[in-house]
Coordinates of C-alpha atoms in Angstrom, one line a residue:
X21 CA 0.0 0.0 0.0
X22 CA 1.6 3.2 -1.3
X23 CA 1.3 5.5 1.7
X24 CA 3.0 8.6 -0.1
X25 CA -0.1 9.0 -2.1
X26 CA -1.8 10.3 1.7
X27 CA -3.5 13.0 1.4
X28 CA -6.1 15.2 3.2
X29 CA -9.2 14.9 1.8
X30 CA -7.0 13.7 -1.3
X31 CA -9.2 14.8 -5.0
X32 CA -7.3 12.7 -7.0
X33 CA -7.9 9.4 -4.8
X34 CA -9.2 6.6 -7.1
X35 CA -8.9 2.8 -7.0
X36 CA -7.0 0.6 -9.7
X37 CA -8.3 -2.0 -11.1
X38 CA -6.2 -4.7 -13.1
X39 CA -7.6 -6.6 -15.4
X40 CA -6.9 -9.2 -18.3
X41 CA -7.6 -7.5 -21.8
X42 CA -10.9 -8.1 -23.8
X43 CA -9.0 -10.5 -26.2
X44 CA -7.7 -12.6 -23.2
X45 CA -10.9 -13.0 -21.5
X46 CA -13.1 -15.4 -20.9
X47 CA -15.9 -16.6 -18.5
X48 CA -14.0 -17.5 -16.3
X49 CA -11.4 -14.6 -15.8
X50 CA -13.3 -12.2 -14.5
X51 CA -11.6 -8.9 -13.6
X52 CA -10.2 -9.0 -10.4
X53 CA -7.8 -7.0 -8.5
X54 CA -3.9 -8.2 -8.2
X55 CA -1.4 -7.2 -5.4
X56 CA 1.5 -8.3 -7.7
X57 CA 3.2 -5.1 -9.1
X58 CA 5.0 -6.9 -12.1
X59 CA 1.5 -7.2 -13.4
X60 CA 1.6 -3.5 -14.4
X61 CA 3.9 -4.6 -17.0
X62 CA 2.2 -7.0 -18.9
X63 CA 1.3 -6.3 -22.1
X64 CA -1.9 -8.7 -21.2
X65 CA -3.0 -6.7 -18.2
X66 CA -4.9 -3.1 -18.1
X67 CA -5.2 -1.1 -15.2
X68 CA -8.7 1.0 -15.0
X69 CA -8.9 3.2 -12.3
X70 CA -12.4 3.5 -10.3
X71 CA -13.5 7.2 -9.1
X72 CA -16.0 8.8 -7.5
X73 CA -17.7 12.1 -8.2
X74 CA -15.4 14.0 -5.4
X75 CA -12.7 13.2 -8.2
X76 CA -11.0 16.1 -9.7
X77 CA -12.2 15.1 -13.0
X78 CA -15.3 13.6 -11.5
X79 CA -16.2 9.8 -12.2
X80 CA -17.6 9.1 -15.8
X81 CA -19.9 9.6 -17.9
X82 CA -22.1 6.7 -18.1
X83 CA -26.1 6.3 -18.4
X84 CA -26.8 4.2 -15.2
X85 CA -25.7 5.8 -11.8
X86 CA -24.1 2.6 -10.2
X87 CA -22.1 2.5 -12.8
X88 CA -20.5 5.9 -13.1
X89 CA -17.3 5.2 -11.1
X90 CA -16.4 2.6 -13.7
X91 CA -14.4 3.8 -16.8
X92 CA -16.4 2.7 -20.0
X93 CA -13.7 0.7 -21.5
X94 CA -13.9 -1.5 -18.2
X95 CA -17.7 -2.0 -18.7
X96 CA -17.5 -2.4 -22.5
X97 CA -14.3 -5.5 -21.2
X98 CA -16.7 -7.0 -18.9
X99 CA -19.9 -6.6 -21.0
X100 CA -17.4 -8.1 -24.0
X101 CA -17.2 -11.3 -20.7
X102 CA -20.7 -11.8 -19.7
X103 CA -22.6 -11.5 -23.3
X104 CA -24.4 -14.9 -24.4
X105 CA -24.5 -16.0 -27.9
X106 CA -27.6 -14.0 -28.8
X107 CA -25.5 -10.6 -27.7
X108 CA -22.5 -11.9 -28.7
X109 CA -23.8 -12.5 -32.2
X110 CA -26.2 -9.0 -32.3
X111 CA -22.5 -6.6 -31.5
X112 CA -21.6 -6.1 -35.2
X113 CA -25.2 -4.9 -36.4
X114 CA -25.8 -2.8 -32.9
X115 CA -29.3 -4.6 -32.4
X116 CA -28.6 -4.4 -28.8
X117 CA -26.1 -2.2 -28.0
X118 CA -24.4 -3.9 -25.6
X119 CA -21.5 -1.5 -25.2
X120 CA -23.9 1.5 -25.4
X121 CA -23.8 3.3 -21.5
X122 CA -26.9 4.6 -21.5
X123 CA -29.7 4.5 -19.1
X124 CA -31.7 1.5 -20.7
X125 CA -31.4 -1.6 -18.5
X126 CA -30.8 -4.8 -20.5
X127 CA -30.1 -8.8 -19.5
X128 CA -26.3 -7.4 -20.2
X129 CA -25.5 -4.4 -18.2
X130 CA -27.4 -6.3 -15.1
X131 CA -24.7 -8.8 -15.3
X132 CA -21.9 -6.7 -15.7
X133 CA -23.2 -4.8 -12.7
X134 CA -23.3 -8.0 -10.8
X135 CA -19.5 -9.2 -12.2
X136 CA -18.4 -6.0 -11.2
X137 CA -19.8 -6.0 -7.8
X138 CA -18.0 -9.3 -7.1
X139 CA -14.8 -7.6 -8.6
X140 CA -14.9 -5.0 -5.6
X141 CA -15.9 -7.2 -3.1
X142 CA -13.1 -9.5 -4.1
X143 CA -10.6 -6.1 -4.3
X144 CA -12.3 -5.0 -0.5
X145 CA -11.2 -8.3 1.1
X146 CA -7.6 -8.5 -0.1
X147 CA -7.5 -5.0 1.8
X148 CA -9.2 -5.9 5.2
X149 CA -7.6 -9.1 5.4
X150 CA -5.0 -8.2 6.9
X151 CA -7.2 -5.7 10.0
X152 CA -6.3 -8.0 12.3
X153 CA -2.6 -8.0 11.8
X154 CA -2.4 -3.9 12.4
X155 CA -2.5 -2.0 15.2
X156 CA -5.4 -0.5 16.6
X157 CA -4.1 3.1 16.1
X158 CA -0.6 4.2 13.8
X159 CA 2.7 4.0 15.6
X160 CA 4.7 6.1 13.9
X161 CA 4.4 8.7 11.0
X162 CA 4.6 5.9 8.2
X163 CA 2.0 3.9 9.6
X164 CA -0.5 6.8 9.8
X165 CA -0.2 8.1 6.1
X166 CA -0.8 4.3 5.1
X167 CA -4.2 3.9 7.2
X168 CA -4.8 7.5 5.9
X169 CA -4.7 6.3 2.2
X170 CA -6.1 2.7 3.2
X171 CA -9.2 4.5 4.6
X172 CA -9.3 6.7 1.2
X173 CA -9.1 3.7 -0.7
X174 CA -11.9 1.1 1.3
X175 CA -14.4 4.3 1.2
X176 CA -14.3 4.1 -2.8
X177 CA -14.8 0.7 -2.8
X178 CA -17.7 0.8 -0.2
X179 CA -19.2 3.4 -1.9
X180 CA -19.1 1.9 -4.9
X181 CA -20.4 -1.8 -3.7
X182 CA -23.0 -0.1 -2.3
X183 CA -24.2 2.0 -5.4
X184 CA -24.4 -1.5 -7.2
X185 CA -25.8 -3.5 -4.1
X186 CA -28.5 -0.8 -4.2
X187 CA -29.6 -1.0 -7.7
X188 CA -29.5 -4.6 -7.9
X189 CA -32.0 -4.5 -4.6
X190 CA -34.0 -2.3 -6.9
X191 CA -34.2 -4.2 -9.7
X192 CA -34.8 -7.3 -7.8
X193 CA -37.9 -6.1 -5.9
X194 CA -35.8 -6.5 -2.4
X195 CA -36.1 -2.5 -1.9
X196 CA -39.4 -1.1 -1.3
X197 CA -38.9 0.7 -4.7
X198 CA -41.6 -1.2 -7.2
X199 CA -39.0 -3.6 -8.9
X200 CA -38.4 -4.1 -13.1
X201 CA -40.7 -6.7 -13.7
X202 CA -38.3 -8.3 -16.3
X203 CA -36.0 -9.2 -13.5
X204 CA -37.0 -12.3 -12.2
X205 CA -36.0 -14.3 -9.2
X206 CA -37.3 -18.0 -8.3
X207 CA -39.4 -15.8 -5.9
X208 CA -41.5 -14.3 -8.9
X209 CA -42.0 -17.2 -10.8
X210 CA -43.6 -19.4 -7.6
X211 CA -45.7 -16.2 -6.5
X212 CA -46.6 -14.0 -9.3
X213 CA -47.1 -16.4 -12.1
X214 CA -50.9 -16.5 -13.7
X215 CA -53.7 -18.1 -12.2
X216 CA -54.6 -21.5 -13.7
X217 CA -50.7 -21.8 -14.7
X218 CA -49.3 -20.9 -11.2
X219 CA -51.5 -24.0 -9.9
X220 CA -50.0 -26.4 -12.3
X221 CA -47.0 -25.3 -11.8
X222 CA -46.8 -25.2 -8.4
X223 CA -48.3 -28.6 -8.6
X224 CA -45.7 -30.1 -10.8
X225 CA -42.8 -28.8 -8.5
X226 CA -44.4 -30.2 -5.2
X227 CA -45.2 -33.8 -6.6
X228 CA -42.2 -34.0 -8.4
X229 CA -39.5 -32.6 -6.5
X230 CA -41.8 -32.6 -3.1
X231 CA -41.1 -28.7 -2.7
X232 CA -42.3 -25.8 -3.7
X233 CA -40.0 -23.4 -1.2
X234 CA -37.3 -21.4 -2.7
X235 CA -34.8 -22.3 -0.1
X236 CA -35.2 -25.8 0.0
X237 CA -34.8 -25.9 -4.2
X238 CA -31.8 -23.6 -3.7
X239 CA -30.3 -25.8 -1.6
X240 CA -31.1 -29.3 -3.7
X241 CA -29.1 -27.6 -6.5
X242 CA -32.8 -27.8 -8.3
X243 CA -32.7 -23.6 -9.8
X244 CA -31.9 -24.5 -13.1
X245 CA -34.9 -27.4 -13.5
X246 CA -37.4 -24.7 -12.1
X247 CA -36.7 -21.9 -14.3
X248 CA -36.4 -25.0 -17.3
X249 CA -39.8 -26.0 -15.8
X250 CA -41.6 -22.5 -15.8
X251 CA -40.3 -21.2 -19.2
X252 CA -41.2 -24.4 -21.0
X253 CA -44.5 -24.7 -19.1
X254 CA -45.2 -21.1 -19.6
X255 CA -44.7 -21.5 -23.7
X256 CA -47.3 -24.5 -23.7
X257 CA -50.0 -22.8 -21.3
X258 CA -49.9 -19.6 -23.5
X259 CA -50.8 -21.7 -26.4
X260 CA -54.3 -22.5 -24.4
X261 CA -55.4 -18.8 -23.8
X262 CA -58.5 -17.4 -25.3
X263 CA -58.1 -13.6 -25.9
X264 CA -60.6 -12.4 -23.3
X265 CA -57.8 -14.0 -20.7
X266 CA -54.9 -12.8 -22.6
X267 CA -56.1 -9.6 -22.2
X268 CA -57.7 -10.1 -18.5
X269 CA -54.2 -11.1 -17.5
X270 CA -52.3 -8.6 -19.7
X271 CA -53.5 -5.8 -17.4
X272 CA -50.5 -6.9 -15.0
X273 CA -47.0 -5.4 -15.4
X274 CA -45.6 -8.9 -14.6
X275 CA -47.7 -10.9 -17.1
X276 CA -47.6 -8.0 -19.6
X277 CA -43.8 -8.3 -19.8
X278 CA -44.1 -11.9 -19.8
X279 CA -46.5 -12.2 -22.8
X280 CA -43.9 -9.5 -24.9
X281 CA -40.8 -11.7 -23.5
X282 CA -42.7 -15.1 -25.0
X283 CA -42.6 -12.8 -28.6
X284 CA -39.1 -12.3 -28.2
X285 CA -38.0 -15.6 -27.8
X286 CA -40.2 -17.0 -30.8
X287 CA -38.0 -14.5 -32.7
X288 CA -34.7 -14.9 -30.9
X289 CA -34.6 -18.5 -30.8
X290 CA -35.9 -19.9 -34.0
X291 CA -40.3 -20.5 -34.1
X292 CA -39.6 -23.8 -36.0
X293 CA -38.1 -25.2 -32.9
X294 CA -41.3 -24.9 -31.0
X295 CA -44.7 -26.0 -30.2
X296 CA -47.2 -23.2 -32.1
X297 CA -50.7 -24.4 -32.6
X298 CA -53.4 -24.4 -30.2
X299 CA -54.6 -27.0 -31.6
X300 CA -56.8 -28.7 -28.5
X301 CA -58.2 -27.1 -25.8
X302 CA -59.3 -28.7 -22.3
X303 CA -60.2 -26.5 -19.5
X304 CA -58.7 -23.5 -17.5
X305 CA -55.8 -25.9 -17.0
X306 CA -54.4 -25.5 -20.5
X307 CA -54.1 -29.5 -21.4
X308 CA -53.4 -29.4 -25.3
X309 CA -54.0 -31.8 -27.5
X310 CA -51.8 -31.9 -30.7
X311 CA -52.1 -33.6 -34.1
X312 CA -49.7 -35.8 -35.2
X313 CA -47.4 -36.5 -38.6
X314 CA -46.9 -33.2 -40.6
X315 CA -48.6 -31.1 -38.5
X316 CA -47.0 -31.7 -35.9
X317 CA -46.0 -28.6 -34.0
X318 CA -43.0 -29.9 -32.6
X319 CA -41.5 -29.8 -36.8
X320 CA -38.0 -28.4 -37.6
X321 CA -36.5 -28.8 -34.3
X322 CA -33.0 -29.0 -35.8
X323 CA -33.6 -25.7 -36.7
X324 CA -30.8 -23.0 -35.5
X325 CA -32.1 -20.4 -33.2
X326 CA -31.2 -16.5 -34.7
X327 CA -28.8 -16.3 -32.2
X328 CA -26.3 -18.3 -35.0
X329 CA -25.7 -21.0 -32.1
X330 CA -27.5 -24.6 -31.9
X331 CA -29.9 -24.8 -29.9
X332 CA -29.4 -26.3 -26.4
X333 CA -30.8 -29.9 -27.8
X334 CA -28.0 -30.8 -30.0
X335 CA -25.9 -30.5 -26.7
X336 CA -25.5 -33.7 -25.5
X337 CA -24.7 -32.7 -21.9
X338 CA -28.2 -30.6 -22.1
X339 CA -30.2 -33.3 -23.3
X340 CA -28.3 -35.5 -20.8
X341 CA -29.7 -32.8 -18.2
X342 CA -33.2 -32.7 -20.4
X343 CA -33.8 -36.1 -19.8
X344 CA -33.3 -35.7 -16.3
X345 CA -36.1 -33.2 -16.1
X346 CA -38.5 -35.1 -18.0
X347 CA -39.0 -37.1 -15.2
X348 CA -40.6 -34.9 -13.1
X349 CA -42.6 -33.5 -16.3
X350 CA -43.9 -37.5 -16.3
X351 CA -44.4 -37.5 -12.6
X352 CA -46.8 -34.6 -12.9
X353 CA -48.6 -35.5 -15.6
X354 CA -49.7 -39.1 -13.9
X355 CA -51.0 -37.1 -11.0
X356 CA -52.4 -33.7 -13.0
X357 CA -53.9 -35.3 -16.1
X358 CA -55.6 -32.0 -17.1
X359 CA -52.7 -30.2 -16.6
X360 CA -50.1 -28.4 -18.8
X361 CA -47.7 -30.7 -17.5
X362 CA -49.5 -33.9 -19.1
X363 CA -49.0 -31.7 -22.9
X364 CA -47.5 -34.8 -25.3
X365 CA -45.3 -31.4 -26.4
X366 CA -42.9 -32.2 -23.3
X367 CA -40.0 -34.3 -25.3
X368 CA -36.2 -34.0 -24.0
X369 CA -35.7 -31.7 -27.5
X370 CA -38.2 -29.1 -26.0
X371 CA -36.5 -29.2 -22.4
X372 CA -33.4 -28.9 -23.6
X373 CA -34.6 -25.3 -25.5
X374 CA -35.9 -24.5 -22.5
X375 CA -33.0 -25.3 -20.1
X376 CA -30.9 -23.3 -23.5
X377 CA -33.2 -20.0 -22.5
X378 CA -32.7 -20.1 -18.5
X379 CA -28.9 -20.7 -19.5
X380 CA -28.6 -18.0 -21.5
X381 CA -31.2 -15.0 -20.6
X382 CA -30.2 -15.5 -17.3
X383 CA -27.4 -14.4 -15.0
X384 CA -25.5 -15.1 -11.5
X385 CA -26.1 -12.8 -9.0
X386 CA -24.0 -12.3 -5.5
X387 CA -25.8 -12.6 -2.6
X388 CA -28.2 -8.7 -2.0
X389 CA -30.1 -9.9 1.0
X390 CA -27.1 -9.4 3.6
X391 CA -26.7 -12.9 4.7
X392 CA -23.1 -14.0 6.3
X393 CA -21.4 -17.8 5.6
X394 CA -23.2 -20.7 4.9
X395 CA -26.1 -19.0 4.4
X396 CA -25.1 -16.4 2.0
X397 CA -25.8 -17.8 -1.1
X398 CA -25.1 -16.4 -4.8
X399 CA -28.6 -16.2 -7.3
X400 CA -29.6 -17.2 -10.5
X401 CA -31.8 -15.0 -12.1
X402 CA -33.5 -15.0 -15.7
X403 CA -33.9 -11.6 -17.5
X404 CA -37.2 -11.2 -19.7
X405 CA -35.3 -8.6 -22.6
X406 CA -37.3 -7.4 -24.8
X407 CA -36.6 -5.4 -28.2
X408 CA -37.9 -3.5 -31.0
X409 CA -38.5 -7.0 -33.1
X410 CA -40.9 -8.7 -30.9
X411 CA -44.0 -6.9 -31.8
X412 CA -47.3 -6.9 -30.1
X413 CA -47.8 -10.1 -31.9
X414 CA -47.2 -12.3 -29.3
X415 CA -50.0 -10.1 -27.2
X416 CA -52.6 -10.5 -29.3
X417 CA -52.4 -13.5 -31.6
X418 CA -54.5 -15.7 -29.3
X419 CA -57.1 -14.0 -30.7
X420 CA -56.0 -15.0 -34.1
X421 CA -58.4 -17.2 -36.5
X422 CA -55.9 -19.4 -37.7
X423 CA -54.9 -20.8 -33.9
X424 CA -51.5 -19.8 -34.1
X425 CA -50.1 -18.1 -31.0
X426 CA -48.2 -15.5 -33.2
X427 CA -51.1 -14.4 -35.8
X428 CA -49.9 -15.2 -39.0
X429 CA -46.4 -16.1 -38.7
X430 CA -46.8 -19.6 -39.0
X431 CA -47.6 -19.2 -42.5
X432 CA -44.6 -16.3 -43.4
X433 CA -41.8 -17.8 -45.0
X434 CA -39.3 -14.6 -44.5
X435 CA -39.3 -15.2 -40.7
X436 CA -40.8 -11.8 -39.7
X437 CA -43.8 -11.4 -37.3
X438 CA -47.3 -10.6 -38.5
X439 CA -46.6 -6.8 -38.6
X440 CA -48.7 -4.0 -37.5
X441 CA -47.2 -2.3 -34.1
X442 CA -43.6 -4.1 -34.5
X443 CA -42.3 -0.8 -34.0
X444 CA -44.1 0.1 -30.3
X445 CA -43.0 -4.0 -28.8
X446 CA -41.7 -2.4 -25.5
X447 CA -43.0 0.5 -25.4
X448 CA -45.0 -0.2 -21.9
X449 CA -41.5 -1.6 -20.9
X450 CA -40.3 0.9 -18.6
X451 CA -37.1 2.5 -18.9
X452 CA -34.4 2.9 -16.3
X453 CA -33.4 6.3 -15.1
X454 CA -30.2 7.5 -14.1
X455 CA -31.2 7.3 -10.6
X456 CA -33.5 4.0 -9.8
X457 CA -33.8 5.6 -6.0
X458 CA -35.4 9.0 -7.8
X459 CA -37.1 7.1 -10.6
X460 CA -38.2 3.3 -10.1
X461 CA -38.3 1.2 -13.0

């Protein structure tokens, strides 16, 4: 610790960061602070310095205000990190803007918020690590410029892990601020899913896992089959809705966003991998019968998604995992025949897509409620994004004569939506300000 940089109530105070550069990164190098000086020299290593608003210069311009005491070419490293194959592949035509710093909240910058709020923690503990190994108060002139600068240097980094704790909170619903609705923990999806689906859901879980508690799934490792469970299960009981109760249940921010995010992964992930037609009918449960042979609507599932990757089903570690699921699918069906869980449409090919979405639309998030040890425990979390693509299709195709979920796009050969109101998909989806405390999404 360089204790000749003490100063007074020091301006030009800011914390470095090292980290390996974008073209040596990879998910698993995430940046991370370094106490070896040599690094400095590596042609592989860049040091970004993290500031607050006190600084001289002040701290930087970016949209979203946990963010500004990050330099942008840090965020647009880390963002570079934590994209999945759909932003990965969207960079070069600017679909999504990834690297853009403005105050729109997307599936990406929520992750980078929540890889750099690792990065400080990580950075905070290699400083007070060593508390117990200094005395309580300086002994000499040296020691007291270094606690002087030591002090300067944890009260950027609290500040800092604070500002991001505190939007993540936000976001999350954890704050008493109203939360973004696209953010979704395993909280929302056993609570605030739709009538008629939540109960066969909620069934499903408790029969075939024998919970339905968040803790106790979180602690069986079971997250990733949930979220598999839900998004699939969602997809099929959407098929079943009439358009009085599309539009009953559309007057909910939650299901609202949820109908628009269904859109955008018909679009994003290729519609000839999926069940389409509502073919069949039965009850408020949403059991659907489907024809067989050609018109099958499980056709084309070799299909690539838009993304330009292969779907999760020609992975044979997902299907491996696929298979696994199935048999809770087959254990709720036997005892919820009218169910959407009994839906013939549950093969190990349509798990797999499904466990392909939760992998990537979601993201890890470190622990925001304040818990200590073995009980703190990191999150998964799925992200419903949204863009200008989807269209209002997806709202109001059940209303469609043809049956098809998305209006007339089962009969388009060019792969766009029916069109009328493409341009106005999220235009209910609220919009981040600078300042989630002043301005809630």
């Amino acid at each position: 610790m360089g204790y000749g940089f003490s100063l007074e109530d020091n301006t030009t105070d800011q914390c470095a960061l090292k980290m390996a550069r974008r073209d040596t990164l990879n998910s698993h190098n995430i940046p991370a602070s370094s106490k070896n000086a040599a690094l400095e020299n590596c042609p592989d290593v860049d040091i970004h310095y993290v500031r607050l608003p006190s600084h001289r210069f002040g701290d930087y311009s970016n949209g979203i205000s946990a963010l500004t005491a990050f330099p942008q070419r840090l965020l647009d490293d880390v963002s570079s990190v934590v994209a999945n194959g759909r932003e990965r592949a969207s960079r070069t035509s600017g679909r999504y803007a990834i690297d853009k710093w403005n105050n729109q909240i997307t599936r990406n910058k929520v992750t980078v918020m929540c890889h750099l709020m690792m990065v400080v923690q990580k950075h905070h503990a290699g400083i007070v690590k060593w508390d117990n190994k200094l005395p309580a108060s300086p002994q000499n002139q040296k020691q007291f410029h270094a606690a002087r600068y030591r002090a300067s240097q944890l009260h950027i980094l609290n500040t800092v892990f604070h500002r991001l704790h505190g939007m993540l909170r936000d976001l999350s619903g954890l704050n008493s601020v109203p939360r973004d609705v696209r953010v979704v923990r395993l909280e929302h999806i056993l609570t605030e899913s739709p009538p008629g689906f939540a109960t066969d859901f909620r069934n499903a879980l408790k029969v075939g896992m024998g919970t339905r508690k968040a803790a106790k799934i979180r602690e069986a490792g079971w997250v990733d089959l949930v979220f598999t469970l839900w998004v699939c299960g969602l997809w099929l009981w959407n098929l079943g809705l009439d358009p009085d109760e599309k539009e009953e249940l559309g007057q909910f921010d939650f299901n609202a966003s949820m109908f628009r995010w269904l859109g955008f992964l018909r679009n994003t992930y290729g519609r000839d991998l999926l069940p389409m037609h509502k073919h069949q009918f039965y009850g408020q449960g949403g059991n659907i019968g489907t024809a067989g042979g050609e018109h099958s609507p499980l056709i084309g599932l070799d299909a690539q998604n838009s993304s330009g990757e292969d779907p999760a089903s020609g992975s044979t570690e997902s299907r491996m995992i696929a298979e696994s699921y199935q048999a809770v699918v087959h254990v709720a069906a036997a005892s919820y025949p009218d169910s959407v869980f009994a839906c013939p449409e549950w093969t190990v090919e349509f798990l797999a897509w499904g466990l392909d979405i939760v992998t990537q639309e979601g993201f890890m998030c470190p622990d925001l409620e304040g818990k200590e040890g073995d009980d703190s425990y990191d999150e998964y979390m799925l992200f419903m994004e949204c863009d200008q693509d989807t269209g209002h299709a997806a709202e109001n195709a059940a209303g469609n004569t043809t049956g098809d979920i998305f209006g007339a796009a089962a009969s388009n050969t060019d792969g766009d939506i029916a069109g009328g109101g493409a341009e106005h998909a999220c235009e209910n989806v609220a919009e981040v300000d600078t300042d989630l405390r002043d301005s809630p999404a």
